[in-house]
Amino acid sequence: MPDIIPLLIDIAPFIAIGMAAQMIDGALGMAFGVITQTLLVSALGVPPAAASASVHLVELFTTGASGASHIWHRNVDWGLFRRLVPFGVLGGVSGAYLLSNVDASAARPFVMIYLTGIGFYLLWRGIRLSKPRFADPRFTSPLAAVGGFLDAAGGGGWGPVVTSNLLIQGGDPRKIIGTVNSAEFLLTLSISIAFIASIGFAAFTFITVGLIIGGVIAAPFGAILASRVQPRTLLLAVAVVLIVTSAFSIYKAWPII
């Protein structure tokens, strides 16, 4: 027992980071990877490579818990789910396979500029939205493939790319967020299998354990928020998170541009 207390103290910051990031991601359908990796590298001094490996492995557990919670709260559109998953997995596995040969990071700043513009558009829509008017998104398969590829090869992108573009097409924010979160588990599983085959379980450290504990604890609360918050509020919150995280990524990548 005395050995457990120091261990809990050591991983407490990572538990807190996992909880905060998953609460936002579960409620808004994006930002777990951006938030955790930024805090690990900038605030806690974790090497970028170790942070990236840890976050990807953690998402196996957090997306599973978050997806199960969204299913429980009936936040999932199963027709949209079936359209997203096959192409998302195809894009994700392709991105993982090509990562060693293609430097996708060079394109990341330009993707972030695009997402910043999407964020401002969603913000404008949220401000103008008086009565919810939703439509079934049609442009889904290519979107899922691009989102999956960027998530594997570019260090993240499934949530911001897929969630934001489905919202632009007029999807119900609660259903979009729940469906994208649930589909992300199968995407992350396929990408992780591809990465583990090459790097093994070296990323599984006490940092990973702390993030998993915090993320799994917070996962049900994000789904509850998504199911109870008004669509306009969700849309505005997604817009703000998208603008802030994308703008920060652009700032960090400024020397590349």
PDB file of C-alpha atoms in Angstrom:
ATOM      1  CA  MET A   1       0.000   0.000   0.000  1.00  0.00           C
ATOM      2  CA  PRO A   2       2.738   2.580   0.790  1.00  0.00           C
ATOM      3  CA  ASP A   3       4.123   2.074  -2.745  1.00  0.00           C
ATOM      4  CA  ILE A   4       0.757   2.840  -4.322  1.00  0.00           C
ATOM      5  CA  ILE A   5       0.446   6.351  -2.830  1.00  0.00           C
ATOM      6  CA  PRO A   6       3.621   7.765  -4.453  1.00  0.00           C
ATOM      7  CA  LEU A   7       2.566   6.185  -7.754  1.00  0.00           C
ATOM      8  CA  LEU A   8      -0.853   7.857  -7.573  1.00  0.00           C
ATOM      9  CA  ILE A   9       0.809  11.195  -6.801  1.00  0.00           C
ATOM     10  CA  ASP A  10       3.098  10.778  -9.823  1.00  0.00           C
ATOM     11  CA  ILE A  11       0.271  10.014 -12.244  1.00  0.00           C
ATOM     12  CA  ALA A  12      -2.250  12.505 -10.759  1.00  0.00           C
ATOM     13  CA  PRO A  13      -1.363  15.281 -13.293  1.00  0.00           C
ATOM     14  CA  PHE A  14      -1.909  12.875 -16.171  1.00  0.00           C
ATOM     15  CA  ILE A  15      -5.230  11.699 -14.712  1.00  0.00           C
ATOM     16  CA  ALA A  16      -6.340  15.355 -14.539  1.00  0.00           C
ATOM     17  CA  ILE A  17      -5.253  16.005 -18.139  1.00  0.00           C
ATOM     18  CA  GLY A  18      -7.058  12.885 -19.354  1.00  0.00           C
ATOM     19  CA  MET A  19     -10.257  13.884 -17.547  1.00  0.00           C
ATOM     20  CA  ALA A  20     -10.284  17.458 -18.856  1.00  0.00           C
ATOM     21  CA  ALA A  21      -9.460  16.495 -22.439  1.00  0.00           C
ATOM     22  CA  GLN A  22     -11.995  13.650 -22.589  1.00  0.00           C
ATOM     23  CA  MET A  23     -14.757  15.795 -21.092  1.00  0.00           C
ATOM     24  CA  ILE A  24     -14.315  18.265 -23.951  1.00  0.00           C
ATOM     25  CA  ASP A  25     -13.863  15.578 -26.600  1.00  0.00           C
ATOM     26  CA  GLY A  26     -16.863  13.539 -25.448  1.00  0.00           C
ATOM     27  CA  ALA A  27     -19.126  16.588 -25.375  1.00  0.00           C
ATOM     28  CA  LEU A  28     -17.927  18.245 -28.601  1.00  0.00           C
ATOM     29  CA  GLY A  29     -16.528  15.405 -30.725  1.00  0.00           C
ATOM     30  CA  MET A  30     -12.951  16.681 -30.984  1.00  0.00           C
ATOM     31  CA  ALA A  31      -9.767  17.908 -29.301  1.00  0.00           C
ATOM     32  CA  PHE A  32      -8.620  15.024 -27.066  1.00  0.00           C
ATOM     33  CA  GLY A  33      -5.375  14.538 -28.987  1.00  0.00           C
ATOM     34  CA  VAL A  34      -4.661  18.246 -29.359  1.00  0.00           C
ATOM     35  CA  ILE A  35      -5.281  19.039 -25.695  1.00  0.00           C
ATOM     36  CA  THR A  36      -3.410  16.082 -24.207  1.00  0.00           C
ATOM     37  CA  GLN A  37      -0.412  16.337 -26.485  1.00  0.00           C
ATOM     38  CA  THR A  38      -0.133  20.118 -26.003  1.00  0.00           C
ATOM     39  CA  LEU A  39      -0.290  19.858 -22.215  1.00  0.00           C
ATOM     40  CA  LEU A  40       2.100  16.903 -22.076  1.00  0.00           C
ATOM     41  CA  VAL A  41       4.723  18.630 -24.235  1.00  0.00           C
ATOM     42  CA  SER A  42       4.290  22.279 -23.208  1.00  0.00           C
ATOM     43  CA  ALA A  43       3.286  22.051 -19.556  1.00  0.00           C
ATOM     44  CA  LEU A  44       4.897  18.818 -18.377  1.00  0.00           C
ATOM     45  CA  GLY A  45       7.936  18.587 -20.644  1.00  0.00           C
ATOM     46  CA  VAL A  46       7.204  15.158 -22.136  1.00  0.00           C
ATOM     47  CA  PRO A  47       9.164  14.564 -25.396  1.00  0.00           C
ATOM     48  CA  PRO A  48       6.878  15.030 -28.444  1.00  0.00           C
ATOM     49  CA  ALA A  49       7.425  11.510 -29.789  1.00  0.00           C
ATOM     50  CA  ALA A  50       6.610   9.905 -26.435  1.00  0.00           C
ATOM     51  CA  ALA A  51       3.571  12.154 -26.016  1.00  0.00           C
ATOM     52  CA  SER A  52       2.228  11.251 -29.459  1.00  0.00           C
ATOM     53  CA  ALA A  53       2.694   7.510 -28.901  1.00  0.00           C
ATOM     54  CA  SER A  54       1.047   7.671 -25.479  1.00  0.00           C
ATOM     55  CA  VAL A  55      -1.949   9.680 -26.676  1.00  0.00           C
ATOM     56  CA  HIS A  56      -2.636   7.296 -29.546  1.00  0.00           C
ATOM     57  CA  LEU A  57      -2.613   4.264 -27.290  1.00  0.00           C
ATOM     58  CA  VAL A  58      -4.772   6.019 -24.690  1.00  0.00           C
ATOM     59  CA  GLU A  59      -7.425   6.769 -27.301  1.00  0.00           C
ATOM     60  CA  LEU A  60      -8.096   3.043 -27.633  1.00  0.00           C
ATOM     61  CA  PHE A  61      -9.576   3.131 -24.138  1.00  0.00           C
ATOM     62  CA  THR A  62     -11.127   6.615 -24.124  1.00  0.00           C
ATOM     63  CA  THR A  63     -12.892   6.247 -27.483  1.00  0.00           C
ATOM     64  CA  GLY A  64     -14.256   2.866 -26.398  1.00  0.00           C
ATOM     65  CA  ALA A  65     -15.653   4.277 -23.155  1.00  0.00           C
ATOM     66  CA  SER A  66     -16.931   7.423 -24.850  1.00  0.00           C
ATOM     67  CA  GLY A  67     -18.560   5.482 -27.691  1.00  0.00           C
ATOM     68  CA  ALA A  68     -20.304   3.121 -25.277  1.00  0.00           C
ATOM     69  CA  SER A  69     -21.627   6.078 -23.298  1.00  0.00           C
ATOM     70  CA  HIS A  70     -22.920   7.835 -26.428  1.00  0.00           C
ATOM     71  CA  ILE A  71     -24.659   4.622 -27.496  1.00  0.00           C
ATOM     72  CA  TRP A  72     -26.250   4.350 -24.042  1.00  0.00           C
ATOM     73  CA  HIS A  73     -27.562   7.927 -24.286  1.00  0.00           C
ATOM     74  CA  ARG A  74     -28.855   7.334 -27.845  1.00  0.00           C
ATOM     75  CA  ASN A  75     -26.562   9.919 -29.413  1.00  0.00           C
ATOM     76  CA  VAL A  76     -25.615   7.678 -32.368  1.00  0.00           C
ATOM     77  CA  ASP A  77     -27.046   7.775 -35.898  1.00  0.00           C
ATOM     78  CA  TRP A  78     -26.391   4.180 -36.995  1.00  0.00           C
ATOM     79  CA  GLY A  79     -26.921   4.888 -40.683  1.00  0.00           C
ATOM     80  CA  LEU A  80     -24.262   7.599 -40.576  1.00  0.00           C
ATOM     81  CA  PHE A  81     -22.058   5.316 -38.448  1.00  0.00           C
ATOM     82  CA  ARG A  82     -22.119   2.624 -41.133  1.00  0.00           C
ATOM     83  CA  ARG A  83     -21.191   5.174 -43.799  1.00  0.00           C
ATOM     84  CA  LEU A  84     -18.266   6.588 -41.831  1.00  0.00           C
ATOM     85  CA  VAL A  85     -16.513   3.546 -40.375  1.00  0.00           C
ATOM     86  CA  PRO A  86     -15.348   1.566 -43.472  1.00  0.00           C
ATOM     87  CA  PHE A  87     -13.841   4.594 -45.212  1.00  0.00           C
ATOM     88  CA  GLY A  88     -12.429   6.005 -41.971  1.00  0.00           C
ATOM     89  CA  VAL A  89     -10.657   2.710 -41.246  1.00  0.00           C
ATOM     90  CA  LEU A  90      -9.395   2.514 -44.841  1.00  0.00           C
ATOM     91  CA  GLY A  91      -7.993   6.035 -44.622  1.00  0.00           C
ATOM     92  CA  GLY A  92      -6.503   5.399 -41.177  1.00  0.00           C
ATOM     93  CA  VAL A  93      -4.710   2.181 -42.133  1.00  0.00           C
ATOM     94  CA  SER A  94      -3.416   3.838 -45.321  1.00  0.00           C
ATOM     95  CA  GLY A  95      -2.099   6.767 -43.295  1.00  0.00           C
ATOM     96  CA  ALA A  96      -0.352   4.474 -40.826  1.00  0.00           C
ATOM     97  CA  TYR A  97       1.178   2.435 -43.657  1.00  0.00           C
ATOM     98  CA  LEU A  98       2.423   5.500 -45.553  1.00  0.00           C
ATOM     99  CA  LEU A  99       3.679   7.363 -42.475  1.00  0.00           C
ATOM    100  CA  SER A 100       7.222   6.047 -42.903  1.00  0.00           C
ATOM    101  CA  ASN A 101       7.367   7.209 -46.539  1.00  0.00           C
ATOM    102  CA  VAL A 102       5.280  10.394 -46.632  1.00  0.00           C
ATOM    103  CA  ASP A 103       5.779  13.447 -44.423  1.00  0.00           C
ATOM    104  CA  ALA A 104       2.168  14.429 -43.777  1.00  0.00           C
ATOM    105  CA  SER A 105       3.178  17.014 -41.173  1.00  0.00           C
ATOM    106  CA  ALA A 106       4.024  19.502 -43.931  1.00  0.00           C
ATOM    107  CA  ALA A 107       0.362  19.686 -44.917  1.00  0.00           C
ATOM    108  CA  ARG A 108      -0.896  20.011 -41.325  1.00  0.00           C
ATOM    109  CA  PRO A 109      -0.645  23.844 -41.065  1.00  0.00           C
ATOM    110  CA  PHE A 110      -2.778  24.244 -44.189  1.00  0.00           C
ATOM    111  CA  VAL A 111      -5.362  21.804 -42.840  1.00  0.00           C
ATOM    112  CA  MET A 112      -5.450  23.863 -39.629  1.00  0.00           C
ATOM    113  CA  ILE A 113      -5.992  27.079 -41.600  1.00  0.00           C
ATOM    114  CA  TYR A 114      -8.944  25.405 -43.329  1.00  0.00           C
ATOM    115  CA  LEU A 115     -10.365  24.226 -39.986  1.00  0.00           C
ATOM    116  CA  THR A 116     -10.010  27.715 -38.496  1.00  0.00           C
ATOM    117  CA  GLY A 117     -12.149  29.049 -41.327  1.00  0.00           C
ATOM    118  CA  ILE A 118     -14.679  26.258 -40.710  1.00  0.00           C
ATOM    119  CA  GLY A 119     -14.719  27.237 -37.031  1.00  0.00           C
ATOM    120  CA  PHE A 120     -15.622  30.839 -37.827  1.00  0.00           C
ATOM    121  CA  TYR A 121     -18.350  29.670 -40.210  1.00  0.00           C
ATOM    122  CA  LEU A 122     -19.841  27.401 -37.535  1.00  0.00           C
ATOM    123  CA  LEU A 123     -19.634  30.279 -35.052  1.00  0.00           C
ATOM    124  CA  TRP A 124     -21.595  32.472 -37.477  1.00  0.00           C
ATOM    125  CA  ARG A 125     -24.156  29.699 -37.974  1.00  0.00           C
ATOM    126  CA  GLY A 126     -24.506  29.180 -34.225  1.00  0.00           C
ATOM    127  CA  ILE A 127     -25.113  32.874 -33.620  1.00  0.00           C
ATOM    128  CA  ARG A 128     -27.764  33.016 -36.353  1.00  0.00           C
ATOM    129  CA  LEU A 129     -29.438  29.715 -35.401  1.00  0.00           C
ATOM    130  CA  SER A 130     -32.824  30.374 -33.820  1.00  0.00           C
ATOM    131  CA  LYS A 131     -34.752  27.169 -34.512  1.00  0.00           C
ATOM    132  CA  PRO A 132     -32.931  23.877 -35.156  1.00  0.00           C
ATOM    133  CA  ARG A 133     -33.134  22.814 -38.809  1.00  0.00           C
ATOM    134  CA  PHE A 134     -31.217  19.612 -39.422  1.00  0.00           C
ATOM    135  CA  ALA A 135     -30.489  17.548 -42.534  1.00  0.00           C
ATOM    136  CA  ASP A 136     -28.900  14.157 -43.091  1.00  0.00           C
ATOM    137  CA  PRO A 137     -25.259  14.716 -44.207  1.00  0.00           C
ATOM    138  CA  ARG A 138     -24.609  13.358 -47.704  1.00  0.00           C
ATOM    139  CA  PHE A 139     -20.886  13.925 -48.248  1.00  0.00           C
ATOM    140  CA  THR A 140     -19.586  11.300 -45.820  1.00  0.00           C
ATOM    141  CA  SER A 141     -17.399   8.578 -47.364  1.00  0.00           C
ATOM    142  CA  PRO A 142     -14.581  10.777 -48.817  1.00  0.00           C
ATOM    143  CA  LEU A 143     -14.732  12.903 -45.662  1.00  0.00           C
ATOM    144  CA  ALA A 144     -14.242   9.836 -43.441  1.00  0.00           C
ATOM    145  CA  ALA A 145     -11.332   8.621 -45.588  1.00  0.00           C
ATOM    146  CA  VAL A 146      -9.569  12.003 -45.368  1.00  0.00           C
ATOM    147  CA  GLY A 147     -10.238  12.279 -41.631  1.00  0.00           C
ATOM    148  CA  GLY A 148      -8.894   8.777 -40.991  1.00  0.00           C
ATOM    149  CA  PHE A 149      -5.789   9.381 -43.100  1.00  0.00           C
ATOM    150  CA  LEU A 150      -4.965  12.669 -41.364  1.00  0.00           C
ATOM    151  CA  ASP A 151      -5.560  11.103 -37.963  1.00  0.00           C
ATOM    152  CA  ALA A 152      -2.940   8.417 -38.612  1.00  0.00           C
ATOM    153  CA  ALA A 153      -0.418  10.215 -40.812  1.00  0.00           C
ATOM    154  CA  GLY A 154      -0.746  13.776 -39.557  1.00  0.00           C
ATOM    155  CA  GLY A 155      -1.001  13.276 -35.804  1.00  0.00           C
ATOM    156  CA  GLY A 156      -4.744  13.851 -35.447  1.00  0.00           C
ATOM    157  CA  GLY A 157      -7.705  15.122 -37.410  1.00  0.00           C
ATOM    158  CA  TRP A 158     -10.618  12.691 -37.220  1.00  0.00           C
ATOM    159  CA  GLY A 159     -12.712  14.744 -34.797  1.00  0.00           C
ATOM    160  CA  PRO A 160     -12.005  18.259 -36.124  1.00  0.00           C
ATOM    161  CA  VAL A 161     -12.238  17.316 -39.804  1.00  0.00           C
ATOM    162  CA  VAL A 162     -15.218  14.944 -39.704  1.00  0.00           C
ATOM    163  CA  THR A 163     -17.316  16.559 -36.950  1.00  0.00           C
ATOM    164  CA  SER A 164     -16.967  20.104 -38.288  1.00  0.00           C
ATOM    165  CA  ASN A 165     -17.736  19.193 -41.902  1.00  0.00           C
ATOM    166  CA  LEU A 166     -20.762  17.088 -40.969  1.00  0.00           C
ATOM    167  CA  LEU A 167     -22.074  20.039 -38.949  1.00  0.00           C
ATOM    168  CA  ILE A 168     -21.611  22.308 -41.969  1.00  0.00           C
ATOM    169  CA  GLN A 169     -23.848  19.913 -43.922  1.00  0.00           C
ATOM    170  CA  GLY A 170     -26.610  20.563 -41.395  1.00  0.00           C
ATOM    171  CA  GLY A 171     -26.354  17.520 -39.151  1.00  0.00           C
ATOM    172  CA  ASP A 172     -27.872  17.448 -35.666  1.00  0.00           C
ATOM    173  CA  PRO A 173     -24.923  18.367 -33.349  1.00  0.00           C
ATOM    174  CA  ARG A 174     -25.882  15.763 -30.723  1.00  0.00           C
ATOM    175  CA  LYS A 175     -26.070  12.932 -33.260  1.00  0.00           C
ATOM    176  CA  ILE A 176     -22.972  14.061 -35.159  1.00  0.00           C
ATOM    177  CA  ILE A 177     -20.844  14.261 -32.008  1.00  0.00           C
ATOM    178  CA  GLY A 178     -22.077  10.909 -30.677  1.00  0.00           C
ATOM    179  CA  THR A 179     -21.645   9.122 -34.008  1.00  0.00           C
ATOM    180  CA  VAL A 180     -18.178  10.509 -34.733  1.00  0.00           C
ATOM    181  CA  ASN A 181     -17.027   9.636 -31.202  1.00  0.00           C
ATOM    182  CA  SER A 182     -18.372   6.085 -31.488  1.00  0.00           C
ATOM    183  CA  ALA A 183     -16.881   5.505 -34.939  1.00  0.00           C
ATOM    184  CA  GLU A 184     -13.511   6.771 -33.693  1.00  0.00           C
ATOM    185  CA  PHE A 185     -13.051   3.655 -31.558  1.00  0.00           C
ATOM    186  CA  LEU A 186     -12.907   1.362 -34.597  1.00  0.00           C
ATOM    187  CA  LEU A 187     -10.699   3.863 -36.402  1.00  0.00           C
ATOM    188  CA  THR A 188      -8.295   4.095 -33.466  1.00  0.00           C
ATOM    189  CA  LEU A 189      -8.269   0.319 -33.055  1.00  0.00           C
ATOM    190  CA  SER A 190      -7.235  -0.226 -36.671  1.00  0.00           C
ATOM    191  CA  ILE A 191      -4.574   2.506 -36.565  1.00  0.00           C
ATOM    192  CA  SER A 192      -3.196   1.271 -33.240  1.00  0.00           C
ATOM    193  CA  ILE A 193      -2.881  -2.303 -34.538  1.00  0.00           C
ATOM    194  CA  ALA A 194      -0.887  -0.965 -37.489  1.00  0.00           C
ATOM    195  CA  PHE A 195       1.399   1.092 -35.217  1.00  0.00           C
ATOM    196  CA  ILE A 196       1.826  -1.582 -32.519  1.00  0.00           C
ATOM    197  CA  ALA A 197       2.960  -3.985 -35.216  1.00  0.00           C
ATOM    198  CA  SER A 198       5.929  -1.701 -35.861  1.00  0.00           C
ATOM    199  CA  ILE A 199       6.723  -0.037 -32.502  1.00  0.00           C
ATOM    200  CA  GLY A 200       5.358  -2.592 -30.027  1.00  0.00           C
ATOM    201  CA  PHE A 201       4.043  -1.492 -26.628  1.00  0.00           C
ATOM    202  CA  ALA A 202       6.903   0.892 -25.823  1.00  0.00           C
ATOM    203  CA  ALA A 203       4.409   3.743 -25.462  1.00  0.00           C
ATOM    204  CA  PHE A 204       2.635   2.031 -22.561  1.00  0.00           C
ATOM    205  CA  THR A 205       4.105   3.963 -19.598  1.00  0.00           C
ATOM    206  CA  PHE A 206       2.772   5.423 -16.354  1.00  0.00           C
ATOM    207  CA  ILE A 207       1.859   8.534 -18.404  1.00  0.00           C
ATOM    208  CA  THR A 208      -0.414   6.352 -20.505  1.00  0.00           C
ATOM    209  CA  VAL A 209      -1.949   4.756 -17.425  1.00  0.00           C
ATOM    210  CA  GLY A 210      -2.791   8.160 -15.926  1.00  0.00           C
ATOM    211  CA  LEU A 211      -4.378   9.437 -19.157  1.00  0.00           C
ATOM    212  CA  ILE A 212      -6.411   6.234 -19.501  1.00  0.00           C
ATOM    213  CA  ILE A 213      -7.731   6.473 -15.932  1.00  0.00           C
ATOM    214  CA  GLY A 214      -8.723  10.134 -16.316  1.00  0.00           C
ATOM    215  CA  GLY A 215     -10.185   9.683 -19.791  1.00  0.00           C
ATOM    216  CA  VAL A 216     -12.288   6.638 -18.910  1.00  0.00           C
ATOM    217  CA  ILE A 217     -13.636   8.338 -15.766  1.00  0.00           C
ATOM    218  CA  ALA A 218     -14.682  11.431 -17.739  1.00  0.00           C
ATOM    219  CA  ALA A 219     -16.102   9.638 -20.814  1.00  0.00           C
ATOM    220  CA  PRO A 220     -19.698   9.180 -19.520  1.00  0.00           C
ATOM    221  CA  PHE A 221     -19.998  12.845 -18.539  1.00  0.00           C
ATOM    222  CA  GLY A 222     -19.108  14.088 -22.011  1.00  0.00           C
ATOM    223  CA  ALA A 223     -21.888  11.978 -23.534  1.00  0.00           C
ATOM    224  CA  ILE A 224     -24.356  13.255 -20.921  1.00  0.00           C
ATOM    225  CA  LEU A 225     -23.479  16.864 -21.782  1.00  0.00           C
ATOM    226  CA  ALA A 226     -23.892  16.201 -25.514  1.00  0.00           C
ATOM    227  CA  SER A 227     -27.332  14.667 -24.947  1.00  0.00           C
ATOM    228  CA  ARG A 228     -28.645  17.491 -22.723  1.00  0.00           C
ATOM    229  CA  VAL A 229     -27.110  20.712 -24.031  1.00  0.00           C
ATOM    230  CA  GLN A 230     -29.072  22.728 -26.599  1.00  0.00           C
ATOM    231  CA  PRO A 231     -27.962  22.311 -30.269  1.00  0.00           C
ATOM    232  CA  ARG A 232     -27.099  26.005 -30.603  1.00  0.00           C
ATOM    233  CA  THR A 233     -24.869  25.860 -27.524  1.00  0.00           C
ATOM    234  CA  LEU A 234     -23.144  22.727 -28.841  1.00  0.00           C
ATOM    235  CA  LEU A 235     -22.574  24.361 -32.223  1.00  0.00           C
ATOM    236  CA  LEU A 236     -21.075  27.479 -30.639  1.00  0.00           C
ATOM    237  CA  ALA A 237     -18.873  25.405 -28.335  1.00  0.00           C
ATOM    238  CA  VAL A 238     -17.602  23.282 -31.235  1.00  0.00           C
ATOM    239  CA  ALA A 239     -16.824  26.460 -33.188  1.00  0.00           C
ATOM    240  CA  VAL A 240     -14.851  28.015 -30.319  1.00  0.00           C
ATOM    241  CA  VAL A 241     -12.842  24.836 -29.599  1.00  0.00           C
ATOM    242  CA  LEU A 242     -12.115  24.386 -33.320  1.00  0.00           C
ATOM    243  CA  ILE A 243     -10.929  27.989 -33.715  1.00  0.00           C
ATOM    244  CA  VAL A 244      -8.741  27.926 -30.591  1.00  0.00           C
ATOM    245  CA  THR A 245      -7.095  24.539 -31.217  1.00  0.00           C
ATOM    246  CA  SER A 246      -6.559  25.143 -34.951  1.00  0.00           C
ATOM    247  CA  ALA A 247      -5.178  28.651 -34.403  1.00  0.00           C
ATOM    248  CA  PHE A 248      -2.786  27.300 -31.773  1.00  0.00           C
ATOM    249  CA  SER A 249      -1.604  24.588 -34.170  1.00  0.00           C
ATOM    250  CA  ILE A 250      -1.011  27.232 -36.845  1.00  0.00           C
ATOM    251  CA  TYR A 251       0.999  29.293 -34.363  1.00  0.00           C
ATOM    252  CA  LYS A 252       3.139  26.285 -33.399  1.00  0.00           C
ATOM    253  CA  ALA A 253       3.738  25.428 -37.057  1.00  0.00           C
ATOM    254  CA  TRP A 254       4.417  29.007 -38.188  1.00  0.00           C
ATOM    255  CA  PRO A 255       8.089  28.385 -39.144  1.00  0.00           C
ATOM    256  CA  ILE A 256       6.911  25.644 -41.530  1.00  0.00           C
ATOM    257  CA  ILE A 257       4.514  27.901 -43.425  1.00  0.00           C
TER     258      ILE A 257
END
